[in-house]
Short mmCIF file of C-alpha atoms in Angstrom, two decimals:
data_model
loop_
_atom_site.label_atom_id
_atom_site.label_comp_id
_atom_site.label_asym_id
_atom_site.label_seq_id
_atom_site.Cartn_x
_atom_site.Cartn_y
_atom_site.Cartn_z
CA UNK A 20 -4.66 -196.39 53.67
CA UNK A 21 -5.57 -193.22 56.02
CA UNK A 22 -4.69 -189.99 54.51
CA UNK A 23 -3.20 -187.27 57.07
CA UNK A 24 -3.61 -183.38 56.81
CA UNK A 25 -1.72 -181.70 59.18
CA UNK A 26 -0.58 -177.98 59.52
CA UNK A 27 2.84 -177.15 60.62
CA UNK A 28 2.21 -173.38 60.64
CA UNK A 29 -0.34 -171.37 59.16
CA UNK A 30 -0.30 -167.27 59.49
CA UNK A 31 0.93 -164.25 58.50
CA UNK A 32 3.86 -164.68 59.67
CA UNK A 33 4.72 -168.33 58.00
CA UNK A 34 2.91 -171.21 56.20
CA UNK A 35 3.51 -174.70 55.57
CA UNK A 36 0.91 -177.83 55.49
CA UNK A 37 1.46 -181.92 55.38
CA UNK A 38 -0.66 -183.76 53.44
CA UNK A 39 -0.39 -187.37 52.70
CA UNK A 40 -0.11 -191.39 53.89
CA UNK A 41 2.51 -193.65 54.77
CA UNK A 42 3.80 -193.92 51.32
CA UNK A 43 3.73 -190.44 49.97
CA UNK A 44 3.67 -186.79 51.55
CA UNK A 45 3.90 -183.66 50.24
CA UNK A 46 4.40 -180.14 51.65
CA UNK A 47 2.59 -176.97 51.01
CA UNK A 48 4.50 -173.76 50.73
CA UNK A 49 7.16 -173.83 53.46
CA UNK A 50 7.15 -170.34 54.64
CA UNK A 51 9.23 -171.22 58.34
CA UNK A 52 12.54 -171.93 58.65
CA UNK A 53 13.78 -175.69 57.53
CA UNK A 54 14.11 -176.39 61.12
CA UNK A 55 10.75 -176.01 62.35
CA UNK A 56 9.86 -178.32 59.32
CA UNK A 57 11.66 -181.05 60.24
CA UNK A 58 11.29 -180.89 63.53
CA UNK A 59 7.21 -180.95 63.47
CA UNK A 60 7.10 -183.61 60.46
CA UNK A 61 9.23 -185.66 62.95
CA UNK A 62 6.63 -184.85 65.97
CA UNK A 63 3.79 -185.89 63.94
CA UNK A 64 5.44 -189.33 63.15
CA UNK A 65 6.27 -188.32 59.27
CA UNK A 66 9.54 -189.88 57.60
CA UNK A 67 11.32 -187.44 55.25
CA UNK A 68 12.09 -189.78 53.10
CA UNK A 69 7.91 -190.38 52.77
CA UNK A 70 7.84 -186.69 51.22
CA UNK A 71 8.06 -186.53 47.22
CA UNK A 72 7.53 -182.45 46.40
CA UNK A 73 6.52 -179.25 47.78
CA UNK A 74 3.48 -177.39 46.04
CA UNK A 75 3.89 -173.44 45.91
CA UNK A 76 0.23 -171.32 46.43
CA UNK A 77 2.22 -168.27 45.42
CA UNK A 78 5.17 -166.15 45.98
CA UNK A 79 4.61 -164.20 48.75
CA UNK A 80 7.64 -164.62 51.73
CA UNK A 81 5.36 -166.22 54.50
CA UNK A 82 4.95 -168.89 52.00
CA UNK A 83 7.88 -169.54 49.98
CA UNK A 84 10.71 -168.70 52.28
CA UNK A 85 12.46 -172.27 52.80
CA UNK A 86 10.98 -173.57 49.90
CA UNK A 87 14.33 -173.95 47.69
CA UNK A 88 16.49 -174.93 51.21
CA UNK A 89 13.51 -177.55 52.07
CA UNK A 90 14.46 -178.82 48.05
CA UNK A 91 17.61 -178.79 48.55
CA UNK A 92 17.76 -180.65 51.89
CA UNK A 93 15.75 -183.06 50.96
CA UNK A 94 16.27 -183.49 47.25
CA UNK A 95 12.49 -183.10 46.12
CA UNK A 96 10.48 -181.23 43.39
CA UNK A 97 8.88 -177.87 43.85
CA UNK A 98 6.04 -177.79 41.74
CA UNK A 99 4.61 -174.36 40.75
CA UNK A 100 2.78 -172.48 37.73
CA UNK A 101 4.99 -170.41 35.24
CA UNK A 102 3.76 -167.10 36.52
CA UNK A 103 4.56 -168.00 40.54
CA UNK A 104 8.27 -169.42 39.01
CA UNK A 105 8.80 -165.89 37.52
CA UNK A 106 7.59 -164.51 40.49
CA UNK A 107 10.13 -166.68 42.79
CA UNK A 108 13.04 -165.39 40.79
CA UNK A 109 16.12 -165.53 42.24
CA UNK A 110 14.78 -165.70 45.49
CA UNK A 111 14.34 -169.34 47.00
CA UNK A 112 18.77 -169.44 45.57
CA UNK A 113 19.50 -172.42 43.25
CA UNK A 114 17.27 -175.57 42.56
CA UNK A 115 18.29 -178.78 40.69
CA UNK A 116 16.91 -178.57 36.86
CA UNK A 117 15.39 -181.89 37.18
CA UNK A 118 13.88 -180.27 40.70
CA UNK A 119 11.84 -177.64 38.83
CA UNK A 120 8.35 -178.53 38.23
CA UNK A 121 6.03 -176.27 36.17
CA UNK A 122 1.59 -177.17 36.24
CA UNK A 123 -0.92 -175.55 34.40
CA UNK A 124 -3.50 -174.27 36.61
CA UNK A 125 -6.63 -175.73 36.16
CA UNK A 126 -5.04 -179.05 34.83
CA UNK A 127 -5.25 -181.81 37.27
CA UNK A 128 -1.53 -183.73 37.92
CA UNK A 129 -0.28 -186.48 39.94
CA UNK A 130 2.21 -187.08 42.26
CA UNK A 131 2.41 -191.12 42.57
CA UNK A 132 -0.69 -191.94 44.10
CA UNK A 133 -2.32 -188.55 44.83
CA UNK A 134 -3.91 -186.15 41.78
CA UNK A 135 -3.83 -182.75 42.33
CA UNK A 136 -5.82 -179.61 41.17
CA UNK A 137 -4.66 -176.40 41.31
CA UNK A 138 -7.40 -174.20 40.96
CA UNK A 139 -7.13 -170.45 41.11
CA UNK A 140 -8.03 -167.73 43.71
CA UNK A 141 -8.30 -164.05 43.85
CA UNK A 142 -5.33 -162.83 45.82
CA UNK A 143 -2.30 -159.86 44.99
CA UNK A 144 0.38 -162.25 43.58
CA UNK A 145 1.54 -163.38 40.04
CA UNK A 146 -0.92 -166.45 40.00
CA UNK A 147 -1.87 -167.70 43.50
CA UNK A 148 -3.56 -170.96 43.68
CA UNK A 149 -5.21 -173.22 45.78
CA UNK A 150 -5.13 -176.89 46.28
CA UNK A 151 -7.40 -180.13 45.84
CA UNK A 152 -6.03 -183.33 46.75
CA UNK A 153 -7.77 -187.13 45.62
CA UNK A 154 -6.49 -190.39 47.56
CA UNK A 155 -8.88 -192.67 45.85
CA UNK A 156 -11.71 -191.91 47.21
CA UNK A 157 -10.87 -189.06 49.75
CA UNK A 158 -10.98 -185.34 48.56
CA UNK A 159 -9.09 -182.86 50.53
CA UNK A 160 -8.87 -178.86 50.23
CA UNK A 161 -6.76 -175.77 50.83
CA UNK A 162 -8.25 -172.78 50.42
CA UNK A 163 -6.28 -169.65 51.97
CA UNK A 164 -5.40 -166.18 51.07
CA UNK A 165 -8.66 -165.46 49.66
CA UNK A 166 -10.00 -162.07 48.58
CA UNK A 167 -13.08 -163.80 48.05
CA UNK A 168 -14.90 -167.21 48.11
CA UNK A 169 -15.43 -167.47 44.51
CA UNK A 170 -17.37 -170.02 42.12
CA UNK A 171 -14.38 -170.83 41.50
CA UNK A 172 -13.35 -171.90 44.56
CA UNK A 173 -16.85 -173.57 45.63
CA UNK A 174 -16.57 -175.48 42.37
CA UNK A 175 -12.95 -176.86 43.11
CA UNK A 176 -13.98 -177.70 46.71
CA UNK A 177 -17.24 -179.61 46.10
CA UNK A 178 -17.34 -183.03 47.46
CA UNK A 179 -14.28 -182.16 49.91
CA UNK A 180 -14.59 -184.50 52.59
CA UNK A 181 -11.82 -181.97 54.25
CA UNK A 182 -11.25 -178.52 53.84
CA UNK A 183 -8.84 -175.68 55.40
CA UNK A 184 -10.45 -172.42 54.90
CA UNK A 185 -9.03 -169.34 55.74
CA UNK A 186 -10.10 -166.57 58.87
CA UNK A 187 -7.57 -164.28 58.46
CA UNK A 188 -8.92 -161.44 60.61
CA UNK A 189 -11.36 -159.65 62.47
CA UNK A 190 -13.05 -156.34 60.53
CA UNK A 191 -13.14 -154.09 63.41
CA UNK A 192 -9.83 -155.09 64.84
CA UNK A 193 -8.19 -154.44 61.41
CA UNK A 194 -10.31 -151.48 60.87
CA UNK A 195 -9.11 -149.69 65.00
CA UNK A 196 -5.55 -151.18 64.52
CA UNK A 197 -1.94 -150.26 63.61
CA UNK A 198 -1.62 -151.17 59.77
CA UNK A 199 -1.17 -147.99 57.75
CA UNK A 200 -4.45 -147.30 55.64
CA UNK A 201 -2.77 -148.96 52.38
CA UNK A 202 -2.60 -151.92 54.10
CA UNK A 203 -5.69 -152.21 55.57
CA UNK A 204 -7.42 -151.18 52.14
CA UNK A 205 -5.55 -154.57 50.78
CA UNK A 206 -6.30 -157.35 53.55
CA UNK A 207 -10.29 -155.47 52.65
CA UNK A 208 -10.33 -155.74 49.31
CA UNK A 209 -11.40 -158.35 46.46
CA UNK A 210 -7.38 -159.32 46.34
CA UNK A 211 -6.72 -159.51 49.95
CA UNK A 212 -7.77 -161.80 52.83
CA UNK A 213 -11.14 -163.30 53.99
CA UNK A 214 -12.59 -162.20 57.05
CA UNK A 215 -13.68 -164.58 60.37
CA UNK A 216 -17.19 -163.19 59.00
CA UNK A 217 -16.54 -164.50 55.31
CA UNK A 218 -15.31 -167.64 56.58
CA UNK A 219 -18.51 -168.18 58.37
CA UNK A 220 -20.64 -167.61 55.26
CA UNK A 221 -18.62 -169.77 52.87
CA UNK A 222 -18.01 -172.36 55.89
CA UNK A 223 -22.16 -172.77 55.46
CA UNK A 224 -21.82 -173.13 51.62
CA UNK A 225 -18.67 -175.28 52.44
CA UNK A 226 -20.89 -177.94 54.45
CA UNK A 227 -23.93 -177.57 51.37
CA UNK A 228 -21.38 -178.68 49.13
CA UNK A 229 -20.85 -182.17 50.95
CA UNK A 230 -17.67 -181.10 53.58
CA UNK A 231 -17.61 -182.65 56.40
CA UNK A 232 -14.53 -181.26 58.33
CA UNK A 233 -13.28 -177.57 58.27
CA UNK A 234 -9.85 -176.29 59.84
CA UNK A 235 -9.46 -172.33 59.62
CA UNK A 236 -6.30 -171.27 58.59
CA UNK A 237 -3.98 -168.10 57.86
CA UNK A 238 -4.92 -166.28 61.00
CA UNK A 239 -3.32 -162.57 61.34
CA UNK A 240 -1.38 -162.52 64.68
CA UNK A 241 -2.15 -158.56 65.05
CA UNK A 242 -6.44 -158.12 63.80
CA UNK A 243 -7.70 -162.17 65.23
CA UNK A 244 -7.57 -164.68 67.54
CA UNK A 245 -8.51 -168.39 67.65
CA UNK A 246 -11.36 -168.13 69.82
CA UNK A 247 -12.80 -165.07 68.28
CA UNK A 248 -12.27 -166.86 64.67
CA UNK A 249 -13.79 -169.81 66.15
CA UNK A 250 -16.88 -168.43 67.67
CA UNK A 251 -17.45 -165.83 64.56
CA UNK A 252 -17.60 -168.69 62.45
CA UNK A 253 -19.83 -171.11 64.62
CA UNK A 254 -22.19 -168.38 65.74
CA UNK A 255 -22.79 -168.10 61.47
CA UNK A 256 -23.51 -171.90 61.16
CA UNK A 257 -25.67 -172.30 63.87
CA UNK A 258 -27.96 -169.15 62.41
CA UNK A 259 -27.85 -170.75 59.12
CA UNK A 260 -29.19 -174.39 60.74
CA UNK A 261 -25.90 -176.04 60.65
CA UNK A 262 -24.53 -177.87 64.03
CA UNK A 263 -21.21 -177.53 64.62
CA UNK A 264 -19.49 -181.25 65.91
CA UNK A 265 -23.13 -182.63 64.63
CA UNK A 266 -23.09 -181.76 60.92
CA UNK A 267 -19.57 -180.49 60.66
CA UNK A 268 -16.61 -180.64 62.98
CA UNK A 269 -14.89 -177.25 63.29
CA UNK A 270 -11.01 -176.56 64.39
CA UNK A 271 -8.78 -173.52 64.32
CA UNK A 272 -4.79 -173.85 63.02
CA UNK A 273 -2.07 -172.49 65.25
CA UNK A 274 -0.22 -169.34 63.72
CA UNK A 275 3.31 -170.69 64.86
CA UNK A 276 2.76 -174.93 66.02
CA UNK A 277 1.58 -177.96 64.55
CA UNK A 278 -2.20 -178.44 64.44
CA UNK A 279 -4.13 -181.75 65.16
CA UNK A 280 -3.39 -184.32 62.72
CA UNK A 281 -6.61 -184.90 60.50
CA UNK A 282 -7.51 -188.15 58.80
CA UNK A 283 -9.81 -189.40 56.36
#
C-alpha cells in the first residue's frame, strides 16, 4: 500500500502535514484555519473519514491553532506529551475525554497500522517533539523547529527513506532585518530555528544516514525564500560529493499551499 506525505502548510505563519495511505491518515499540528484543512486534504484526494488523530510537535500558535476545532469537527484524537497538554491549556477550548491522548516521548506508539516515535528536539516550548513514522517497511520523518540537528535527532531519523527538514531562514537576512534584537537572538540560538546553512549540513548527514528524499520545511516568510533555501542547501551537498536528483531528490514546502504529494 503507498504511503503519502504531503504538507498542507508549513511556516511561520501556520503548520499542518498529512501523512498516511488509503486506510489511515493522520495530521500533524494544524496551525491554519479548519478550512484550509479540509479544503487541501480534499485537493489531494484524502477522505476525512481516512484520518484517525492529530499529533501535536508543541504548543506554539502556528502549530496548534485548529487543533481542538479540527477534533472536534472531525471527532478524532489529539495525541500529545503531558508537558505540551499543560502547555495547550485552555487554549485549543474543549476536547472529548476519550479524545485526549497523552505519549511518552521516546516510547514508540501506534495508531492502527502506523508506529510512531516521538523523539525530542531542542526548541523554546514545554516539550517539543518531532516525528518518525513506520508503514511496514517505509520510515518517514519530521524534523522542524530545530535549534539544532542533534544526535538525537540523527539517531531518530536513521534509515528514513523520507524526511522534512527544516530551512527556516537566511542568517544575513535575519541578521539586516526588522525583528527586534530579542527575537533575532532566539530564531539564533540553540532553542530557536535552523538556518538554510544548517539545513545544508545536516541534509549531507541526512543522506549518510540512508535518506533518500528531503522536503525543507518551516520557512520564515520575512528572513528566506524557496529558491534561496533551495540553492543554500544544494550548493552544500554538491561540495560535500552528494548529487542532488542523483543521490537525493530535494524539494522546498510552500509557507501558505499544499506541497507535492510524496510517496514511498
Amino acid at each position: 500500500m503507498i504511503t503519502k506525505f504531503c504538507s498542507i502548510a508549513s511556516g511561520s505563519s501556520g503548520n499542518c502535514i498529512y501523512v498516511g495511505n488509503d486506510e489511515s491518515g493522520l495530521l500533524i499540528d494544524a496551525g491554519v484555519s479548519c478550512k484550509n484543512i479540509l479544503e487541501n486534504l480534499k485537493n489531494i484526494g484524502i477522505c476525512t473519514s481516512s484520518i484517525k488523530g492529530i499529533l501535536v510537535t508543541h504548543e506554539h500558535s502556528d502549530h496548534m491553532k485548529s487543533i481542538g476545532a479540527m477534533s472536534r469537527k472531525l471527532n478524532i484524537p489529539i495525541y500529545a506529551n503531558a508537558k505540551t497538554w499543560e502547555a495547550l491549556g485552555g487554549g485549543i477550548g474543549t476536547v472529548k475525554t476519550e479524545n485526549i491522548r497523552i505519549f511518552e516521548t521516546g516510547e514508540e506508539f501506534c495508531i492502527d497500522d502506523v508506529c510512531i516515535s516521538p523523539f525530542s528536539i531542542s526548541h523554546d516550548a514545554a516539550e517539543p517533539v518531532g516525528f518518525t513514522f513506520s508503514f511496514g517497511s517505509e520510515k518517514l520523518g519530521l524534523a522542524t523547529d530545530l535549534g539544532y540537528f542533534s544526535q538525537t535527532v540523527k539517531d531518530a531519523l536513521k534509515g528514513a527513506h523520507f524526511v522534512m527538514l527544516e530551512a527556516n531562514h537566511d542568517v544575513e537576512m535575519l541578521k539586516v532585518g526588522s525583528y527586534p534584537y530579542f527575537l533575532k537572538r532566539r530564531i539564533l540560538g540553540e532553542f530557536g530555528h535552523l538556518s538554510n546553512e544548517a539545513s545544508g549540513y545536516a541534509a549531507c548527514e541526512l543522506v549518510g544516514l540512508g535518506v533518500k528524499q528531503i522536503m525543507l520545511g518551516h520557512l520564515s516568510k520575512e528572513n528566506n525564500f524557496p529558491q534561496l533555501a533551495y540553492e543554500t542547501v544544494r550548493g552544500i551537498m554538491e561540495e560535500k560529493g552528494i548529487s542532488v536528483q542523483k543521490d537525493v531528490t530535494l524539494d522546498v514546502a510552500p509557507r501558505s499551499s499544499v506541497s507535492k504529494v510524496f510517496t514511498v
